[in-house]
XYZ file of C-alpha atoms in Angstrom:
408
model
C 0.000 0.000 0.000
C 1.395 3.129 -0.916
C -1.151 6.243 -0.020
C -3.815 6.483 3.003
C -6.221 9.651 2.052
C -7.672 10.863 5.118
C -10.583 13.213 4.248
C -11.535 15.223 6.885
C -9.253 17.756 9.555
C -11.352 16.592 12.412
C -10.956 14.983 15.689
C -11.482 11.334 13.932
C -9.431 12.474 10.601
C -6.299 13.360 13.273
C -6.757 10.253 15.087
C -6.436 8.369 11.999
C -3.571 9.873 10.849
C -1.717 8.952 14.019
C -3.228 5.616 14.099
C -1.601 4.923 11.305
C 1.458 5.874 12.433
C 1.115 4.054 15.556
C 0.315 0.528 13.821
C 3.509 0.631 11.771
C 2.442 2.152 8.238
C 5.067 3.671 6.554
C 3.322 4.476 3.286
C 2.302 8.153 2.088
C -0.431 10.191 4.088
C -2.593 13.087 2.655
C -4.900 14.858 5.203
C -7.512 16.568 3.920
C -9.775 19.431 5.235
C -11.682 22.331 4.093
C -11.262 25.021 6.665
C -7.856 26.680 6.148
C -6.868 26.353 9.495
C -4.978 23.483 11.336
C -6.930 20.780 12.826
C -8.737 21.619 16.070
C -10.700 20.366 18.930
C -14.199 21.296 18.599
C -15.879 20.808 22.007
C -13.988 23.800 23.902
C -15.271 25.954 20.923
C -18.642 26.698 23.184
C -17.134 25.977 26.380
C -14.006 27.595 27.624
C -13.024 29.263 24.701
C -16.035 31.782 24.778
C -15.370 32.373 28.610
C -12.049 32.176 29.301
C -10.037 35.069 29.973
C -7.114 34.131 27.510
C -8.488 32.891 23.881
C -6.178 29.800 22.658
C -7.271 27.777 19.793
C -7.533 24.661 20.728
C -5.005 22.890 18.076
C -4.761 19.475 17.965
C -1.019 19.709 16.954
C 1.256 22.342 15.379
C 2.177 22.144 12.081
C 5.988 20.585 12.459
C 4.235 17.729 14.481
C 2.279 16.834 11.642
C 5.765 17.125 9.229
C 7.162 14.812 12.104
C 4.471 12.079 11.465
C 4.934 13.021 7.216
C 1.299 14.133 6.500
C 0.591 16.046 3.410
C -1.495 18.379 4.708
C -4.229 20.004 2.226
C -6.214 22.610 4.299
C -8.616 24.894 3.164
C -9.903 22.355 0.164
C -13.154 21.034 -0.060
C -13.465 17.544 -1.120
C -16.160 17.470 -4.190
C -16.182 13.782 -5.001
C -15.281 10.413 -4.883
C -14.953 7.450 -7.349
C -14.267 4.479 -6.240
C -13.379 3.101 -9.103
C -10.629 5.081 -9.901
C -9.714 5.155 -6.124
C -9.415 9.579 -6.800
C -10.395 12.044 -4.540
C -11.894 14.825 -5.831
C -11.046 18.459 -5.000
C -12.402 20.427 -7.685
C -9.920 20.533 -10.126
C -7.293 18.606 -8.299
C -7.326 14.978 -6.992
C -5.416 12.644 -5.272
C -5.065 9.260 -5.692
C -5.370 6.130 -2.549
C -4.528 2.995 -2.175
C -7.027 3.118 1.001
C -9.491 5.774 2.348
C -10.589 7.111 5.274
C -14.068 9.086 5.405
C -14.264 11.837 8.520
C -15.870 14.904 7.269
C -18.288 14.873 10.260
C -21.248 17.105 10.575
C -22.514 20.270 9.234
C -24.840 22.285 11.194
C -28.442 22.838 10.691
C -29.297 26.154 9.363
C -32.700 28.091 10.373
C -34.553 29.053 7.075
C -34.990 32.667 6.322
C -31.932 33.612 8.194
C -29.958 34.491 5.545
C -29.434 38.142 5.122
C -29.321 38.236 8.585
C -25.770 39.102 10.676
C -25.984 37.882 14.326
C -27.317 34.902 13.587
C -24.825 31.624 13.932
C -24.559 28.286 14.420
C -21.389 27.061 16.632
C -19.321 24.166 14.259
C -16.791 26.311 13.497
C -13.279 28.197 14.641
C -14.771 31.262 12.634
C -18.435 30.630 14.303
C -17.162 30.630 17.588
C -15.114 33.691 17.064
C -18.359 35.432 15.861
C -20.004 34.522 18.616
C -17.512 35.108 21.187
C -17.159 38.616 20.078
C -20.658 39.592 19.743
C -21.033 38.035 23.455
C -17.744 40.656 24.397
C -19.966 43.189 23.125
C -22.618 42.363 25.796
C -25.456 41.274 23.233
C -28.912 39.605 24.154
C -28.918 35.949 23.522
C -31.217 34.065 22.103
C -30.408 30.456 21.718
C -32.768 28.164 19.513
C -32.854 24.469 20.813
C -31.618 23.310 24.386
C -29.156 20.724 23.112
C -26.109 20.497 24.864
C -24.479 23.469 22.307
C -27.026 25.620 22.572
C -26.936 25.235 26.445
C -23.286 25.247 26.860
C -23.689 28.677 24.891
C -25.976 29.962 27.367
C -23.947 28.596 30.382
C -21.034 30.891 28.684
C -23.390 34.071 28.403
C -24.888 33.739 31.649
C -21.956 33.404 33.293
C -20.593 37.114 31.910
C -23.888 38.194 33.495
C -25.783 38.679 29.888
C -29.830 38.242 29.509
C -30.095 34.504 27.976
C -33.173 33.214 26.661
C -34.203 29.604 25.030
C -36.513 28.592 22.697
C -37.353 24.672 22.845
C -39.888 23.024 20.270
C -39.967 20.173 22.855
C -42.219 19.832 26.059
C -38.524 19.416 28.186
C -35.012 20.070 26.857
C -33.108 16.755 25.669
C -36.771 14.963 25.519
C -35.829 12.583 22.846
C -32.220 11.822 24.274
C -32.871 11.181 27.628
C -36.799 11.494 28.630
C -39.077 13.886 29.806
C -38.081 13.377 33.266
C -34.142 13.821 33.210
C -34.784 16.586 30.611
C -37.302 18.616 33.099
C -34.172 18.099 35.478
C -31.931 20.026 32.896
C -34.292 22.704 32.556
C -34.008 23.522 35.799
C -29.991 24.252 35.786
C -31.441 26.805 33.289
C -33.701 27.977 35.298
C -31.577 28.407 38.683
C -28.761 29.982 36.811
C -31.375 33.178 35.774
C -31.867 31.725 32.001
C -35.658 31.889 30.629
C -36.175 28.568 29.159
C -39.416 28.821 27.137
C -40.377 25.210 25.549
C -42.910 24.420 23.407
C -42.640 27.001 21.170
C -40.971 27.385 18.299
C -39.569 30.112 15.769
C -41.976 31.928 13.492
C -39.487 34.412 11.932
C -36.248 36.112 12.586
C -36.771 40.167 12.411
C -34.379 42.774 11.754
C -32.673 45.654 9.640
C -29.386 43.709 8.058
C -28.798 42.994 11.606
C -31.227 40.340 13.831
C -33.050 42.426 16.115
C -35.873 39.752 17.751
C -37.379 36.392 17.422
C -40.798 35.714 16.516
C -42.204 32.790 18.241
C -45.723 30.647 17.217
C -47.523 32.026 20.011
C -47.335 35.753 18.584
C -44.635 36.676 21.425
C -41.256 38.053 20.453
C -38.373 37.917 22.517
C -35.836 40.707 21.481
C -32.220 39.662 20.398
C -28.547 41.006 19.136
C -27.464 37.321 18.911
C -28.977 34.125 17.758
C -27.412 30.629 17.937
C -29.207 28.246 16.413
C -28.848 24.608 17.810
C -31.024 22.101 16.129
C -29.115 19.539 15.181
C -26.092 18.474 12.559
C -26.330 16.755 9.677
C -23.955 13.902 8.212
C -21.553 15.925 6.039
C -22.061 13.263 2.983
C -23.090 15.777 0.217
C -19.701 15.861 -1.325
C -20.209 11.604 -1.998
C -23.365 11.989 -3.626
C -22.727 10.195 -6.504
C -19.939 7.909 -5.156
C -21.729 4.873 -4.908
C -21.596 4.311 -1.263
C -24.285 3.379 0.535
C -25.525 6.853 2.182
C -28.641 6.642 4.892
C -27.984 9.135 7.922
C -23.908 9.005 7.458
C -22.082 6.714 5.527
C -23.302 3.111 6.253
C -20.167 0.884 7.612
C -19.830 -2.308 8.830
C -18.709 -3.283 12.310
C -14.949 -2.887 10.809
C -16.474 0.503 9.845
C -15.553 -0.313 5.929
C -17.895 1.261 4.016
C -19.777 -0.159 0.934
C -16.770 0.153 -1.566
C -13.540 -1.464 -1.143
C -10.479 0.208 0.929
C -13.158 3.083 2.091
C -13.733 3.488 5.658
C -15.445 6.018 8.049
C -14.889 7.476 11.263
C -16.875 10.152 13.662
C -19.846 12.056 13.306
C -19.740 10.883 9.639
C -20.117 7.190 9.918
C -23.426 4.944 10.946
C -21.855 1.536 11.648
C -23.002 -1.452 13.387
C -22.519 -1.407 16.840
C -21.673 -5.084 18.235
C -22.535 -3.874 21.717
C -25.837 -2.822 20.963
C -26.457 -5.041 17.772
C -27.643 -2.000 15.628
C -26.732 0.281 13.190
C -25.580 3.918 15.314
C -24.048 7.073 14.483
C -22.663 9.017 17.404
C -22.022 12.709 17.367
C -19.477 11.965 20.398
C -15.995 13.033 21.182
C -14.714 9.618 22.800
C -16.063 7.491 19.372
C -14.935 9.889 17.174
C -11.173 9.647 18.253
C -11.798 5.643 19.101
C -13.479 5.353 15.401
C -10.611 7.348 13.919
C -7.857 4.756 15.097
C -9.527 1.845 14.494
C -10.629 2.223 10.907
C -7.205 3.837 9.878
C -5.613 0.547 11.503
C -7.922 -1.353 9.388
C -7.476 0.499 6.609
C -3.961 -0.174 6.321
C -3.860 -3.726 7.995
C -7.037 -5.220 6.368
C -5.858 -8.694 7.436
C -5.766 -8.104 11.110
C -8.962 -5.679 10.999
C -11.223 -5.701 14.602
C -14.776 -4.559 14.531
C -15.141 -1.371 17.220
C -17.620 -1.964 19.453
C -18.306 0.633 22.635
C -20.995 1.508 25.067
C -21.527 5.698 23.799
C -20.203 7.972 26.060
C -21.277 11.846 26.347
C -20.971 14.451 28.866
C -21.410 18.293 28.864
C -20.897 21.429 30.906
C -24.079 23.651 31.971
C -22.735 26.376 34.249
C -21.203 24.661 37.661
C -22.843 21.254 36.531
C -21.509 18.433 34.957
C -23.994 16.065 32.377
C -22.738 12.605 31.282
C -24.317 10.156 29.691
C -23.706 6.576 29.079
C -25.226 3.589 26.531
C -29.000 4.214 25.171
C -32.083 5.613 26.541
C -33.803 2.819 25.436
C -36.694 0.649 27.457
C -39.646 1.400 29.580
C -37.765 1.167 32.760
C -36.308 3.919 34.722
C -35.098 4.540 38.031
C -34.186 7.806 39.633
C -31.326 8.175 42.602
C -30.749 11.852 43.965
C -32.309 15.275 42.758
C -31.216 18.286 41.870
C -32.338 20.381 44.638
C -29.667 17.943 45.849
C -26.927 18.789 43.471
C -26.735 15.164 42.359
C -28.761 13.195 40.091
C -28.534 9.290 38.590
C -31.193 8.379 36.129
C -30.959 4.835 34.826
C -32.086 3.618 31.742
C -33.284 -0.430 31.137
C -35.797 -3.106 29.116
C -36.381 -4.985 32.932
C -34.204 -7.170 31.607
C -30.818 -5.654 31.436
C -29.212 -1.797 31.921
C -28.980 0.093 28.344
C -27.938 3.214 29.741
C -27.174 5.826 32.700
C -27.834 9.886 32.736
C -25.608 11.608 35.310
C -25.559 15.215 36.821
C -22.389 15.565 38.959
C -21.837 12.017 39.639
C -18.780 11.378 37.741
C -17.301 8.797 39.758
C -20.524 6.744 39.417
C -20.857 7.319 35.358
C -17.837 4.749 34.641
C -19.182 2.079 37.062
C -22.514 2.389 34.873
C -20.610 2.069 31.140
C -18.851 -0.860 32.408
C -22.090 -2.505 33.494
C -23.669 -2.109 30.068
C -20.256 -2.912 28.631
C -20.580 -6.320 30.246
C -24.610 -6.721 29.871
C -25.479 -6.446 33.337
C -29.398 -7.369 34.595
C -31.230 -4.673 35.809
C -31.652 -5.804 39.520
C -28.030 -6.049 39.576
C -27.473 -2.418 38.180
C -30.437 -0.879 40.328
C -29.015 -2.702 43.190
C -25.647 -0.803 42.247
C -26.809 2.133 41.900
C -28.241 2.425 45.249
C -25.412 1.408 47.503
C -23.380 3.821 45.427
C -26.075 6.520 46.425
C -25.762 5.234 50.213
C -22.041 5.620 50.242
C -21.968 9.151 48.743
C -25.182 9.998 51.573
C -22.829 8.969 54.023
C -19.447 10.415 52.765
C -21.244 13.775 52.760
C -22.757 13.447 55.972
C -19.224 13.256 57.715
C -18.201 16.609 55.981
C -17.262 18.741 58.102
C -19.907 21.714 58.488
C-alpha cells in the first residue's frame, strides 16, 4: 500500500492519521480538510473558549508535528467527489489518488430558514463561528439560543456566566426529551432555570426580524423575545453531500460495517460521519461523540492499512457536557420502559438509569462522575437490571454517608 487519504481535519481524521502511524504504516499520508486552518478540537469551541479570559485555539497539533508524522497536509480544500473506481479524490480541479481511504468529514450544522441576510445569527461548528459569537457576546449582546441541546446550552452557560440576559426557545415539552426522557430533561431545565436563564419550551420560531442585523425572534404564540445574537442549535447533519454520486451506501452518514468499511472497497469512516453497526448494541448507530470519534478514527485507519488483522469497534456511547457549575454525562441508550431515579437536583446530584427490565442500556448523570464509569462498564458487560439498580443504590448510600461526615 502506498497512499492512506484521510478526508476530513477533524478529531477522527487526526486520530487516523496517528493511528496509522502508531500501527507501523510507513506508506504516504494526505490529510484533507476544508477550513484553512490546522486541525482543532471542537468541544472547547462553546465551552471555555467563549469564557475564558485568555483565547487559545484549541489545536490538535502544530504544524511541524504533523511534518514529524509526514502528513501532506491540504487545508482549506473542499473535497467534491469520490470514485471508487478510480480510487481519486476529488477536490475540484485537483485529486489525489489512494490505495485506502478514510471518510471523517463529520457534521454540518443545521441552518434556520430565512436567516440568511441576517448578521448575528450563527450556528457554533466552526473556529470562525465561535469567534463570531464570542465577540458579539464581548460586546454584551442579548442571547437568544434556539434548541436546548447540549451546544445551545453550553452557549448559554457561557453568556450567563458574563452576566448577559439569555433566553431559550425549545420546540420540545422538556429540553433533551428525545435523548434522555421527559423526566431527566425537566431536570436540565431547571440548571437553566436556577442559573437566571428563561427557558421557554414548546414554542418554536416563526421568523427572525431585523434591519441587516437580527433584532428579535418571533415565536408561534405571537410573542417576540428581542435579540442582538442568535445561535441556532437544532441539530447536525452527516456531512455526505460531497459523496453523492460515489456509490456508497448513504442513509444518515455513511453506512459501515462493524470494521467501519464502508460499501466500496479500501473506504472506511470514522466520527460524526459514519453509521456503523454497533456489536454492543447489535444495531446500526451514528454518534455525534468526542470519545467514538477519536476511538473510530484509530480503528478504521488501523484497518485500513492492515485489512488482514482488521477488529470490529464496538463501545458503550459515552457523552458528557458542561451547563454552568454542573456536569452532564451520559452513558449507553435511553432505550426501554424502565427507569429509576437516585438523587435530585435540589440535591446537586442526580442518577437516572435507563433499562428493558431485563438488562441496563444506559445511565444519565448530573455531577456524579465517579458513578458514570461504574454504569458504562455494566452495560459494557450486559449487566441485569436488579443487579445495576441494586448498584446504583449502595453507590447513592455511600456518597449519603461520605457527605454526611463533611465537616460543616
Amino acid at each position: 500500500m502506498n497512499r492512506l487519504v484521510v478526508v476530513g481535519a477533524s478529531l477522527a481524521g487526526v486520530r487516523a492519521v496517528e493511528g496509522a502511524r502508531k500501527a507501523g504504516y510507513a506508506g504516504a499520508i494526505t490529510l484533507i480538510g476544508d477550513e484553512p486552518y490546522l486541525p482543532y478540537d471542537r468541544p472547547p469551541l462553546s465551552k471555555a473558549f467563549l469564557d475564558s479570559a485568555e483565547v487559545e485555539v484549541p489545536y490538535y497539533r502544530a504544524r511541524h508535528e504533523f511534518a514529524e508524522l509526514e502528513v501532506d497536509l491540504r487545508l482549506g480544500v473542499p473535497s467534491t467527489g469520490l470514485d471508487t473506481v478510480a480510487k481519486v479524490v476529488e477536490l475540484g480541479v485537483d485529486a489525489v489518488e489512494y490505495d485506502a481511504l478514510v471518510i471523517a468529514t463529520g457534521a454540518t450544522a443545521r441552518a434556520l430558514p430565512g436567516s440568511d441576510g441576517l448578521s448575528g445569527v450563527h450556528t457554533l461548528r466552526t473556529l470562525d463561528d465561535a469567534r463570531a459569537v464570542r465577540a458579539a457576546l464581548d460586546a454584551g449582546a442579548r442571547t437568544v439560543v434556539i434548541g436546548a441541546g447540549f451546544i445551545g446550552s453550553e452557549v448559554a452557560s457561557g453568556a450567563r456566566k458574563r452576566g448577559l440576559p439569555v433566553t431559550i426557545l425549545e420546540a420540545m415539552p422538556a429540553p433533551l426529551v428525545r435523548a434522555v426522557g421527559s423526566v431527566m430533561g425537566s431536570a436540565c431545565g431547571s440548571l437553566h432555570l436556577d442559573n437566571g436563564t428563561e427557558l421557554r419550551c414548546g414554542v418554536t420560531v416563526s421568523a427572525l426580524e431585523g434591519n441587516g442585523s437580527v433584532e428579535r425572534v418571533r415565536l408561534s404564540d405571537g410573542s417576540a423575545v428581542d435579540a442582538d445574537l442568535v445561535i441556532v442549535g437544532i441539530g447536525a447533519n452527516p456531512a455526505t453531500a460531497w459523496l453523492a454520486s460515489s456509490g456508497l451506501t448513504l442513509d444518515n452518514g455513511v453506512v459501515c460495517d462493524s470494521y467501519l468499511a464502508a460499501s466500496a472497497p479500501s473506504v472506511y469512516a470514522a466520527g460524526d460521519v459514519a453509521r456503523w453497526y454497533n456489536p454492543t448494541f447489535g444495531r446500526l448507530m451514528r454518534l455525534e461523540h468526542w470519545t467514538s470519534a477519536q476511538e473510530q478514527g484509530e480503528r478504521a485507519a488501523r484497518n485500513a492499512v492492515d485489512p488482514a488483522n482488521a477488529e470490529p469497534y464496538r463501545t458503550v456511547p459515552y457523552f458528557w457536557s458542561d451547563w454552568y457549575d454542573s456536569r452532564i454525562q451520559f452513558v449507553g441508550v435511553p432505550d426501554g420502559a424502565e427507569c429509576e431515579l437516585f438523587g435530585s437536583i435540589g440535591e446537586g446530584r442526580m442518577l437516572a438509569l435507563y433499562g428493558d427490565g431485563e438488562h441496563l442500556l444506559g445511565a444519565l448523570a448530573i455531577n456524579r462522575q465517579p458513578d458514570i464509569m461504574k454504569m458504562r462498564a455494566l452495560i459494557s458487560r450486559n449487566a441485569g437490571w436488579d443487579e445495576a439498580v441494586a448498584f446504583a443504590a449502595a453507590r447513592v448510600r455511600n456518597w449519603k454517608i461520605a457527605a454526611s461526615r463533611q465537616p460543616v
